[in-house]
Tab-separated table of C-alpha atoms and ligand atoms in Angstrom:
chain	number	residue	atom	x	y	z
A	365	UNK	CA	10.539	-21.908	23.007
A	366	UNK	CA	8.537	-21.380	19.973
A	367	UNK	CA	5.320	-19.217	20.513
A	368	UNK	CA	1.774	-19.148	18.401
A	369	UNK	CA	0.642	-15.959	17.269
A	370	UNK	CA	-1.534	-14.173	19.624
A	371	UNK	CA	-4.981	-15.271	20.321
A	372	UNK	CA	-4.378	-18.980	18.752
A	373	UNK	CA	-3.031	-22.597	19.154
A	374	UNK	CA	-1.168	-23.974	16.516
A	375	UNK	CA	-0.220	-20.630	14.295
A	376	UNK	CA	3.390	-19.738	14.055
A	377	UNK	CA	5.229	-16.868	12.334
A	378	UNK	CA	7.630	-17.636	9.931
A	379	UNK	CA	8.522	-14.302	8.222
A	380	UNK	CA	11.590	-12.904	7.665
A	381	UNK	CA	12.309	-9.098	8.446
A	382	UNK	CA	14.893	-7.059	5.578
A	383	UNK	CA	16.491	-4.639	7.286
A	384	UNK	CA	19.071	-3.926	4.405
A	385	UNK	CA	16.713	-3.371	1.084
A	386	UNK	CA	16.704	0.277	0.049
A	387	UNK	CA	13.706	0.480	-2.466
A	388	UNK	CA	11.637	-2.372	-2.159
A	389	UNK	CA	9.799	-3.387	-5.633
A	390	UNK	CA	13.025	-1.406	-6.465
A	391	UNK	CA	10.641	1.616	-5.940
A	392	UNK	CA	9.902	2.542	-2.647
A	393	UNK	CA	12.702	3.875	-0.267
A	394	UNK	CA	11.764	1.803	3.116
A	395	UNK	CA	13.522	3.346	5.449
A	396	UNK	CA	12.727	0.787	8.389
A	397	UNK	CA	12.850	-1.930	6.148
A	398	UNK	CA	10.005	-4.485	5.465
A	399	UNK	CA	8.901	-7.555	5.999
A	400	UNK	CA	8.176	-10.791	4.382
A	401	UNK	CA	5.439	-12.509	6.441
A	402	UNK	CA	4.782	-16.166	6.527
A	403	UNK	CA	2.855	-18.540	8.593
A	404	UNK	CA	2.784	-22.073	9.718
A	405	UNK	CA	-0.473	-24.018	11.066
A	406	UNK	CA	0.206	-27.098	13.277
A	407	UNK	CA	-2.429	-29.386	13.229
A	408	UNK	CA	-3.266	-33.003	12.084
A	409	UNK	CA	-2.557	-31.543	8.467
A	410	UNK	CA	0.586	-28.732	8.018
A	411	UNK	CA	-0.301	-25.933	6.347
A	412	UNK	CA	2.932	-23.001	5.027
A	413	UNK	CA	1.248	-20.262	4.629
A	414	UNK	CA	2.957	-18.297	1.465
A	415	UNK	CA	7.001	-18.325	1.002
A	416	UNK	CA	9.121	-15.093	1.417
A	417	UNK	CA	11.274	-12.680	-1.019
A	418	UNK	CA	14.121	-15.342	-2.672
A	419	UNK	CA	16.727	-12.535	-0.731
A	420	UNK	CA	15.597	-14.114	2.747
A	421	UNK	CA	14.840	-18.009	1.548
A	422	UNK	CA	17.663	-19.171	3.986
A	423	UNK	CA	16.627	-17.408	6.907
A	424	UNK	CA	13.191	-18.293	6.184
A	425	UNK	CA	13.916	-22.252	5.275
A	426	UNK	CA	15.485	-21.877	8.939
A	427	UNK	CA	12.913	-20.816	11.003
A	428	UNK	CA	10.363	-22.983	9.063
A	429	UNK	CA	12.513	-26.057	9.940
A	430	UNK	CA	12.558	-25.160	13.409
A	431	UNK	CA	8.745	-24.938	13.722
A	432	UNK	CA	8.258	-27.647	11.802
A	433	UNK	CA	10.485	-30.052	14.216
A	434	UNK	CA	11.267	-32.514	11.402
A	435	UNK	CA	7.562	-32.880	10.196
A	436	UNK	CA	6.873	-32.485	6.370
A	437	UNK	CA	4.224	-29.956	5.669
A	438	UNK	CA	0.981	-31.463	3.508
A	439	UNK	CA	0.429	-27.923	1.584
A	440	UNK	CA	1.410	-24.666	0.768
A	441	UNK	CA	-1.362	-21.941	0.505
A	442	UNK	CA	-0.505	-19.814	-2.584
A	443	UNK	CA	-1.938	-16.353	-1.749
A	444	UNK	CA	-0.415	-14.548	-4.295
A	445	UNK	CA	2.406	-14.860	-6.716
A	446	UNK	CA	4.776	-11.977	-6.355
A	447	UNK	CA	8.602	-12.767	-5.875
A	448	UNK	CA	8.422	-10.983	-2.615
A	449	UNK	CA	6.270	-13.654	-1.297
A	450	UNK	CA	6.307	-16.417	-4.014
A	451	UNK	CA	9.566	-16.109	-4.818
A	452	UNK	CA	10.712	-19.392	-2.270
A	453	UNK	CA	8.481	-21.797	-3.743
A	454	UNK	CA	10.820	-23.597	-5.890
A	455	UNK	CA	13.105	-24.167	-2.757
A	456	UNK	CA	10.593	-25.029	-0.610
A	457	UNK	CA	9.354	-27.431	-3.206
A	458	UNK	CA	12.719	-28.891	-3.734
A	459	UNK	CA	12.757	-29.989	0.122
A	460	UNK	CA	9.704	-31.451	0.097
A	461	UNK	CA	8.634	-32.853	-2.976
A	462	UNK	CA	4.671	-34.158	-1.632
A	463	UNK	CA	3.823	-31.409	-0.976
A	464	UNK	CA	0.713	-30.203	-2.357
A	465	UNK	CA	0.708	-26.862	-3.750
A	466	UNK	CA	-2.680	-24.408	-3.430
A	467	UNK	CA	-3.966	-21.642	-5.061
A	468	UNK	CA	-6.195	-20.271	-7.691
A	469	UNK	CA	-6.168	-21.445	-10.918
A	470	UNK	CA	-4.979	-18.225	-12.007
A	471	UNK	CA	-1.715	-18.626	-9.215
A	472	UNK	CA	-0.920	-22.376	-10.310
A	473	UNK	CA	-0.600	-20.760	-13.961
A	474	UNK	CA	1.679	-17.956	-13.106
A	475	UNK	CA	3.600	-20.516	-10.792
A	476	UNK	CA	4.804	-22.255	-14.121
A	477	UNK	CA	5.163	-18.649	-15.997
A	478	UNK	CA	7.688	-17.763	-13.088
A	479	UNK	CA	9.778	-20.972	-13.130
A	480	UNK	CA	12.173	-22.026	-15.363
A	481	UNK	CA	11.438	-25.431	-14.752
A	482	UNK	CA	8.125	-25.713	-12.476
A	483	UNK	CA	7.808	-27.870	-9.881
A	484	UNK	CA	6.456	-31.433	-9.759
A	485	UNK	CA	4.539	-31.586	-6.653
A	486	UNK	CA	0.816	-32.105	-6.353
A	487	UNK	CA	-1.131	-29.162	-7.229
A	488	UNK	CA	-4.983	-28.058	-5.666
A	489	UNK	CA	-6.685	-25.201	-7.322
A	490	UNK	CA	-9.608	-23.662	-5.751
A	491	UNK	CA	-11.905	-21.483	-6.107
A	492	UNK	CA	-14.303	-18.723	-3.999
A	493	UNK	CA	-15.814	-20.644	-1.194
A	494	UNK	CA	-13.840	-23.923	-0.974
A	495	UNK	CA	-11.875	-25.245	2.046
A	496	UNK	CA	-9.481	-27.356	3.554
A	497	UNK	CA	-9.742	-29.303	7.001
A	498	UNK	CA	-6.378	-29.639	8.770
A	499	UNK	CA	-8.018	-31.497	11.756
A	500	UNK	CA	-9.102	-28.443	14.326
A	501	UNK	CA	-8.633	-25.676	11.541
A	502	UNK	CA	-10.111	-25.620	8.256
A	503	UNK	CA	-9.190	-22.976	5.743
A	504	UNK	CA	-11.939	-21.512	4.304
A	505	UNK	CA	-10.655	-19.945	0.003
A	506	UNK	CA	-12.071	-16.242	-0.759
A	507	UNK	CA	-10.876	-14.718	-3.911
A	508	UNK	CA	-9.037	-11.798	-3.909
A	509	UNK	CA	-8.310	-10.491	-7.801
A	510	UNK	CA	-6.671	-6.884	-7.801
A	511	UNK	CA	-5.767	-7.078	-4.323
A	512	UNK	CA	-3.155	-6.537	-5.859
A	513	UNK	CA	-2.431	-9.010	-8.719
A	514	UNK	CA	-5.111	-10.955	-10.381
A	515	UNK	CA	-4.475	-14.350	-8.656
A	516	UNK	CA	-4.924	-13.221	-5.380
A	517	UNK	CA	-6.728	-14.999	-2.597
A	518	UNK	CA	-6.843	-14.951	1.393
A	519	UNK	CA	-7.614	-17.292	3.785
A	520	UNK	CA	-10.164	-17.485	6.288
A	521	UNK	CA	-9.327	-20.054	9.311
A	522	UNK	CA	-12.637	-20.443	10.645
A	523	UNK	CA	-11.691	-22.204	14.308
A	524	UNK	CA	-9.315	-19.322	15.342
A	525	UNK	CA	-10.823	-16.470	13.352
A	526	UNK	CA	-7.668	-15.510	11.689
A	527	UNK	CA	-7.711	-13.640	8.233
A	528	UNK	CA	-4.479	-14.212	5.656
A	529	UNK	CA	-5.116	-11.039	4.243
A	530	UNK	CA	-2.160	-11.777	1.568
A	531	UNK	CA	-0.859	-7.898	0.686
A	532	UNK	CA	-3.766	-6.367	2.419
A	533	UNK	CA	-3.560	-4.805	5.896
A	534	UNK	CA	0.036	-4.645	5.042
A	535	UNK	CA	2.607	-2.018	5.736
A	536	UNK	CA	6.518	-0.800	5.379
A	537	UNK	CA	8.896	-1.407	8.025
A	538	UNK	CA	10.308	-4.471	9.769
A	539	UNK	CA	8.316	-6.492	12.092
A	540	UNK	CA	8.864	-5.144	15.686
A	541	UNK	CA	9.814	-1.419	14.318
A	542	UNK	CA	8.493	1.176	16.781
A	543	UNK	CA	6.609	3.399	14.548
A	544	UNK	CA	2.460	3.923	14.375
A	545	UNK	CA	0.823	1.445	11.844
A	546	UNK	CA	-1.036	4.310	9.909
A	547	UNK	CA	1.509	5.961	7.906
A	548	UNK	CA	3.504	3.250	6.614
A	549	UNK	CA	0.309	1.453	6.057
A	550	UNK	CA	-1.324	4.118	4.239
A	551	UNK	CA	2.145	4.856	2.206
A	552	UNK	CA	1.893	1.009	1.258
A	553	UNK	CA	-1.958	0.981	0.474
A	554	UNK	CA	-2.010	4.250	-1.743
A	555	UNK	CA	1.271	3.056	-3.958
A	556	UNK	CA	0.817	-0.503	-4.363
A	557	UNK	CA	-2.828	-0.992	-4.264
A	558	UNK	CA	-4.482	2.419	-4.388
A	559	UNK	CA	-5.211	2.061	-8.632
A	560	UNK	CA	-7.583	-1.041	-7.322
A	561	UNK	CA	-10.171	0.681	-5.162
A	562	UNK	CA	-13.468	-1.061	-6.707
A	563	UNK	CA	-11.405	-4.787	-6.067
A	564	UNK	CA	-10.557	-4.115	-2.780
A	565	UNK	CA	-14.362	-2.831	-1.774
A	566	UNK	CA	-15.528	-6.245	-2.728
A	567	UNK	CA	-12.882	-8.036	-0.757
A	568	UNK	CA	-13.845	-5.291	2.466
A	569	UNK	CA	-17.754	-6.673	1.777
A	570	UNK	CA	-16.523	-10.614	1.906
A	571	UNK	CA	-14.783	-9.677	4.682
A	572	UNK	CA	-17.679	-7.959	6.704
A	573	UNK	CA	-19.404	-11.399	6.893
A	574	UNK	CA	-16.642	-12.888	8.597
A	575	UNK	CA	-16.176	-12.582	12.443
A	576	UNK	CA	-12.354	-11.395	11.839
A	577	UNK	CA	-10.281	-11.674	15.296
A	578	UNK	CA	-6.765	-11.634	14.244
A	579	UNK	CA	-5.749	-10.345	10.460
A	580	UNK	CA	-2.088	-11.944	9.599
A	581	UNK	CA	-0.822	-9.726	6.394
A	582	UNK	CA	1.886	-10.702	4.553
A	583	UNK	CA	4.212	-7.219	5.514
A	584	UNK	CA	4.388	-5.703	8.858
A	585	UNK	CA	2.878	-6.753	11.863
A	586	UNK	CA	0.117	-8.894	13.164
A	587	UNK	CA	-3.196	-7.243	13.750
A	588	UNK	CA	-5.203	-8.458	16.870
A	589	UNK	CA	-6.931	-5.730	18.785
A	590	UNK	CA	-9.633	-3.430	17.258
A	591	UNK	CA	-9.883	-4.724	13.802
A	592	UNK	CA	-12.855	-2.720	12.973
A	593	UNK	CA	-10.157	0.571	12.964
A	594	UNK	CA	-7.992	-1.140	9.973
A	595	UNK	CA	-11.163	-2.236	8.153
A	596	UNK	CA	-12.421	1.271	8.343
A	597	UNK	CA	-9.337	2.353	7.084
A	598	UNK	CA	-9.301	0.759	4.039
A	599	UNK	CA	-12.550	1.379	3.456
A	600	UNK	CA	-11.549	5.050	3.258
A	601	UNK	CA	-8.707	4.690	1.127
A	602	UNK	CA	-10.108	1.966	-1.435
A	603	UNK	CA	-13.444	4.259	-1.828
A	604	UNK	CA	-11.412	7.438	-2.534
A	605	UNK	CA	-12.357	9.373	0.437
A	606	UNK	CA	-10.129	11.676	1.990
A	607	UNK	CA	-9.158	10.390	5.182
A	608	UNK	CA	-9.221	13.951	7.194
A	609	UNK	CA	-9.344	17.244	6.819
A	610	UNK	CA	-6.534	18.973	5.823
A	611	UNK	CA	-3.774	20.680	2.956
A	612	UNK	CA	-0.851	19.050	1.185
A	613	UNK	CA	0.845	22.171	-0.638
A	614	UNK	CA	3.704	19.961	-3.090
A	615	UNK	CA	6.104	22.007	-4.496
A	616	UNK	CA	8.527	22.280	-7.339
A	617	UNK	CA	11.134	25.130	-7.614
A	618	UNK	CA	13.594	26.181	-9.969
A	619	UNK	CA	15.592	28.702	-7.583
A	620	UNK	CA	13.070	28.983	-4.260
A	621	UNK	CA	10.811	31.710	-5.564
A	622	UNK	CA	7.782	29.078	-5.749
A	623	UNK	CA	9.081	27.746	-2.669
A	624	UNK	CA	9.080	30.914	-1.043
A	625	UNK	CA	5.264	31.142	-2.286
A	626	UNK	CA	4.299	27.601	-1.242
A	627	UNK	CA	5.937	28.265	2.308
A	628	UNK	CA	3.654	31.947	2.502
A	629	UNK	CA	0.847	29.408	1.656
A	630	UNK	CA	1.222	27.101	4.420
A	631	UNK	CA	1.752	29.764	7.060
A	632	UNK	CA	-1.211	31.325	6.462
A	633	UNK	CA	-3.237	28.090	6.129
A	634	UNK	CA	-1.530	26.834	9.345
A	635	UNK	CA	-2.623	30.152	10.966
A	636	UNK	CA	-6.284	29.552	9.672
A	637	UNK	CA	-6.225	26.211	11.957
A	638	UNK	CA	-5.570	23.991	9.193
A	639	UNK	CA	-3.370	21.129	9.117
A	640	UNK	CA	-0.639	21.747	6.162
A	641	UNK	CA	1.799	19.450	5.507
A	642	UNK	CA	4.268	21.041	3.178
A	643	UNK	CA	6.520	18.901	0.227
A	644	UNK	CA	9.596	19.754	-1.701
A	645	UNK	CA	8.845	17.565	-4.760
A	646	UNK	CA	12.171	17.710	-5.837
A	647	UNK	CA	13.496	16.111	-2.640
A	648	UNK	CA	10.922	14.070	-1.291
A	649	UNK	CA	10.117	10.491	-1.654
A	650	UNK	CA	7.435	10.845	-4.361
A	651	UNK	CA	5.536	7.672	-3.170
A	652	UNK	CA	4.825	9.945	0.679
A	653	UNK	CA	3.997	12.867	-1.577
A	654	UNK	CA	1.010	10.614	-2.910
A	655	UNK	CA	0.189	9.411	0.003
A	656	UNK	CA	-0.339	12.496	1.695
A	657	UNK	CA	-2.253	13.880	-1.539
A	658	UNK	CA	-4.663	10.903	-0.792
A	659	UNK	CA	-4.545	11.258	2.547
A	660	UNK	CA	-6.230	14.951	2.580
A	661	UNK	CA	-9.358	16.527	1.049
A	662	UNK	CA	-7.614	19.755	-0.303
A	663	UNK	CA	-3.921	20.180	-2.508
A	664	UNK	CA	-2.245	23.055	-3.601
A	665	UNK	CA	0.207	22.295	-6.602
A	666	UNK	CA	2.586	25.337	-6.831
A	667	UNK	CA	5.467	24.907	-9.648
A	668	UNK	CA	8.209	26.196	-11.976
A	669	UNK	CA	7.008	26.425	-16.123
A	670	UNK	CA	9.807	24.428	-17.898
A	671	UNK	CA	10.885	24.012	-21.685
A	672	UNK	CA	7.073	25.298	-22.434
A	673	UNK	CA	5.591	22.887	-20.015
A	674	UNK	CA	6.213	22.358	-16.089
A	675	UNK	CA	9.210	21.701	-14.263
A	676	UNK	CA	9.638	17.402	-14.318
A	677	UNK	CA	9.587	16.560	-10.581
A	678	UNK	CA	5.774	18.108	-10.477
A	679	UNK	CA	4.770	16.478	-13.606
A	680	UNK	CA	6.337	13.301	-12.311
A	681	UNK	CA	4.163	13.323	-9.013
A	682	UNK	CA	1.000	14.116	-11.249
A	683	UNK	CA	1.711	10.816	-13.224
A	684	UNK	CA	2.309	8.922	-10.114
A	685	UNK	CA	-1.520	10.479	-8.885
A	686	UNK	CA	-3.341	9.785	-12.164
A	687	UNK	CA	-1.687	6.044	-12.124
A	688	UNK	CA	-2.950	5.824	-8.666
A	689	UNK	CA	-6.510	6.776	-9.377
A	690	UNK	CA	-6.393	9.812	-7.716
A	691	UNK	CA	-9.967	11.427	-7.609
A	692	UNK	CA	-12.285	13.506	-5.541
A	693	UNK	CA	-10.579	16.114	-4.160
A	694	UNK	CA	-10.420	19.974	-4.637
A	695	UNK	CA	-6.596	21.399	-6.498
A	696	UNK	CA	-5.588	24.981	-5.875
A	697	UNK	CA	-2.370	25.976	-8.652
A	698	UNK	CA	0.378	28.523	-7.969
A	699	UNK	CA	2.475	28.848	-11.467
A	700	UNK	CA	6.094	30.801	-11.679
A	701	UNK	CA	6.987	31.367	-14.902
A	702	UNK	CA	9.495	33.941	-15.803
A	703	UNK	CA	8.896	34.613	-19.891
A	704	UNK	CA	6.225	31.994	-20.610
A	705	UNK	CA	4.125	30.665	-18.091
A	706	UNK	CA	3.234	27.345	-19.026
A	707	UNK	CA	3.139	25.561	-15.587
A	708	UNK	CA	-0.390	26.036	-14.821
A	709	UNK	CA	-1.713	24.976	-18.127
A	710	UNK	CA	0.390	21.533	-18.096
A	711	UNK	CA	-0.706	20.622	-14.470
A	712	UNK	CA	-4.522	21.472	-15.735
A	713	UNK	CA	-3.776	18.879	-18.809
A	714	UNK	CA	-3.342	15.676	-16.069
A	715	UNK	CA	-5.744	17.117	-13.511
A	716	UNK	CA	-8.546	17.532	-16.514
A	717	UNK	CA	-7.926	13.280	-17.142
A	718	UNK	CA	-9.270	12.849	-12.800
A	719	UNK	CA	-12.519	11.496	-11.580
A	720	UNK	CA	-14.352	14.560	-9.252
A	721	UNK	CA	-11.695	16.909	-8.962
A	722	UNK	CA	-12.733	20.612	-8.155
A	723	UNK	CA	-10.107	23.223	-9.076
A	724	UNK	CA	-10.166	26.245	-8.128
A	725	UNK	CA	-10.514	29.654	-9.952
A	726	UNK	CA	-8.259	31.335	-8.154
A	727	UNK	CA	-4.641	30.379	-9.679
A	728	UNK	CA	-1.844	32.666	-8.653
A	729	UNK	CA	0.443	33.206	-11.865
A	730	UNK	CA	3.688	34.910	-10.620
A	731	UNK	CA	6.397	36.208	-12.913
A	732	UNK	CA	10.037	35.333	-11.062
A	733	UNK	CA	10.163	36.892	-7.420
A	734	UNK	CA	7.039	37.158	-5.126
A	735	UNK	CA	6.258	40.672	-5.007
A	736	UNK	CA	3.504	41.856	-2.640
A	737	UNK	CA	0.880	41.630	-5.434
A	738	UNK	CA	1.352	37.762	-5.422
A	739	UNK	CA	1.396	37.900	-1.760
A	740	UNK	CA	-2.336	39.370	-1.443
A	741	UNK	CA	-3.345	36.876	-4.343
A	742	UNK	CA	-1.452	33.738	-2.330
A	743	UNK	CA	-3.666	34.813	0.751
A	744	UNK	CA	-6.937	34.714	-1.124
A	745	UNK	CA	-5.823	31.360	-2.146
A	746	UNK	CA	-5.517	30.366	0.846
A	747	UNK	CA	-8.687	31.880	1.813
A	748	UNK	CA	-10.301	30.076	-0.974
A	749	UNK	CA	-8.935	26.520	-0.298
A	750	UNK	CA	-9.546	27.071	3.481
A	751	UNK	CA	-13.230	27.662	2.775
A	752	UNK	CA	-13.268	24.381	0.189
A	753	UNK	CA	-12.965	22.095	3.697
A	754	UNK	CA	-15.311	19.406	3.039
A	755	UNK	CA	-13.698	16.867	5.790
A	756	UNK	CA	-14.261	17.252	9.831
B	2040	FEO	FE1	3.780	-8.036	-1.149
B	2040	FEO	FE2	1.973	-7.731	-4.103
B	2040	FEO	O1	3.336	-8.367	-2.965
């Protein structure tokens, strides 16, 4: 028996959960997989609520058709062009020709720049404050730009209180995986939206003056109970605050000298009471590294100097945190360098391009093995970064 989502009449889930991607936007490593959320609304007019990724169109055509029960739906709400979500128009379209296709006038243009041949069906554009009646539901337009392509918009439904938030309020991992919302949320947020902060703080103030009871994303699960906790989440993460107080020490080493100095680091910050979480740049999932960068107030970069510069898998993650607007924290370096050291000086060159970053005077500069000079100079970095807490 098909079910509504929770809290309404007339709302059914349509998405489709990938279980077998590895890197979705051929990026990311999702290890739980992700989903491609859709939604149908039953009423006197049928609304689809955004398509899925073109790798689950069957699956997805399926379940539509089954909610559907051999009624044609009057329109498809465009939220947002990307192939993970846009990407089953055309088929859709195909099947039922009438339909009326709507979106911003910035979506219906990239519709046509993403077909080879567009479709022919009616088209709506609207703009900030229009709606829709469907009989009991109306759809009420807010635009969305940056959140996180410039033809974004999400839907109010103003009878049931429901928010299409399009990619916002989104996370990785299938639909039903058992895992909290928070980290694969704030993994997703940071990577894929996190350059955007100043977009998605006007979408957060459109969306304080709506009574919000159930947020329907377009990845990951449903929202329906304490709302004001997600909203105050990305309020946090799209203003550039740190969420909570605490150390990411990322590290990149040659032959485990700098690792052996980054691990001396986060014993004795872990001993101070601090939480550390500690990253081996060369091994880790560079997308978690900047999320956890974000995620803190303090970071300690400790790396190899390389070919006159520093070693690639720490300048990599320092591109990844200037693309991502990273800002407003305070940087502690540790440099190894066994002839030249260079490491420091190349870190300084990105962290010198960041909005309201305090680094610290006291870099450790150590020359191959940590000897027990560097170890009394590693504890008054520590002592230094544990005293530059600014988060409860
Ligand atoms: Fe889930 Fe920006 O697409």
């Amino acid at each position: 028996m098909l079910e509504t989502i929770p809290n309404t009449e007339g709302i059914y889930y349509v998405g489709v959960n990938d279980t077998d991607i590895d890197l979705f936007e051929n990026q990311y490593p999702v290890p739980n997989g992700v989903s491609y959320n859709a939604y149908v609304i039953l009423d006197e007019k049928i609304a689809v609520m955004d398509t899925v990724d073109p790798r689950a169109t069957s699956a997805w055509l399926a379940r539509l058709e089954e909610v559907l029960d051999g009624r044609t739906p009057d329109y498809l709400i465009i939220s947002h062009m990307e192939p993970d979500h846009a990407g089953s128009i055309l088929a859709l379209t195909q099947k039922y020709p009438s339909m009326t296709l709507v979106g911003s006038a910035k979506a219906l243009t990239m519709l046509t720049n993403f077909c080879v041949t567009p479709p022919e069906n009616p088209t709506l554009g609207v703009k900030e404050g229009d709606t829709l009646p469907l009989g009991s539901h109306t759809l009420h337009f807010v635009m969305a730009p940056m959140v996180h392509w410039p033809e974004v918009m999400v839907t109010y439904e103003s009878t049931e209180r429901v928010l299409f938030s399009a990619d916002a309020f989104g996370k990785f991992g299938a639909v039903g995986t058992d895992e909290p919302w928070l980290d694969e949320a704030r993994r997703y947020f940071i990577n894929i939206v996190g350059k955007y902060g100043m977009p998605v703080q006007t979408l957060l103030k459109k969306a304080a003056k709506l009574d919000i009871r159930t947020i329907c994303p377009l990845h990951g699960p449903i929202l329906t109970e304490n709302i004001a906790f997600y909203l105050e989440k990305y309020q946090t993460w799209s203003s550039y605050q740190p969420e909570t107080s605490g150390v990411l020490i990322a590290h990149a080493s040659i032959h485990g000298h700098t690792a052996q100095a980054a691990q001396l680091l986060a014993d004795d910050l872990t001993a101070m009471g601090e939480t550390v979480v500690l990253l081996d740049l060369t091994r880790c999932d560079v997308a978690e590294a900047v999320q956890q960068a974000f995620r803190f107030d303090r970071m300690i970069l400790a790396a190899a100097s390389y070919d006159g510069g520093v070693f690639l898998p720490m300048e990599e993650f320092l591109l990844h945190l200037q693309a991502k607007n990273f800002q407003n924290r305070t940087v502690a370096l540790v440099e190894n360098g066994s002839w030249a050291p260079s490491a420091a000086k190349r870190m300084r060159t990105y962290l010198d391009t960041m909005k309201q970053l305090t680094v610290l005077d006291e870099m450790v500069s150590i020359c191959s093995v940590v000897k027990p000079a560097d170890e009394a100079a590693l504890h008054a970095l520590a002592e230094a970064v544990h005293k530059a807490a600014v988060t409860a």
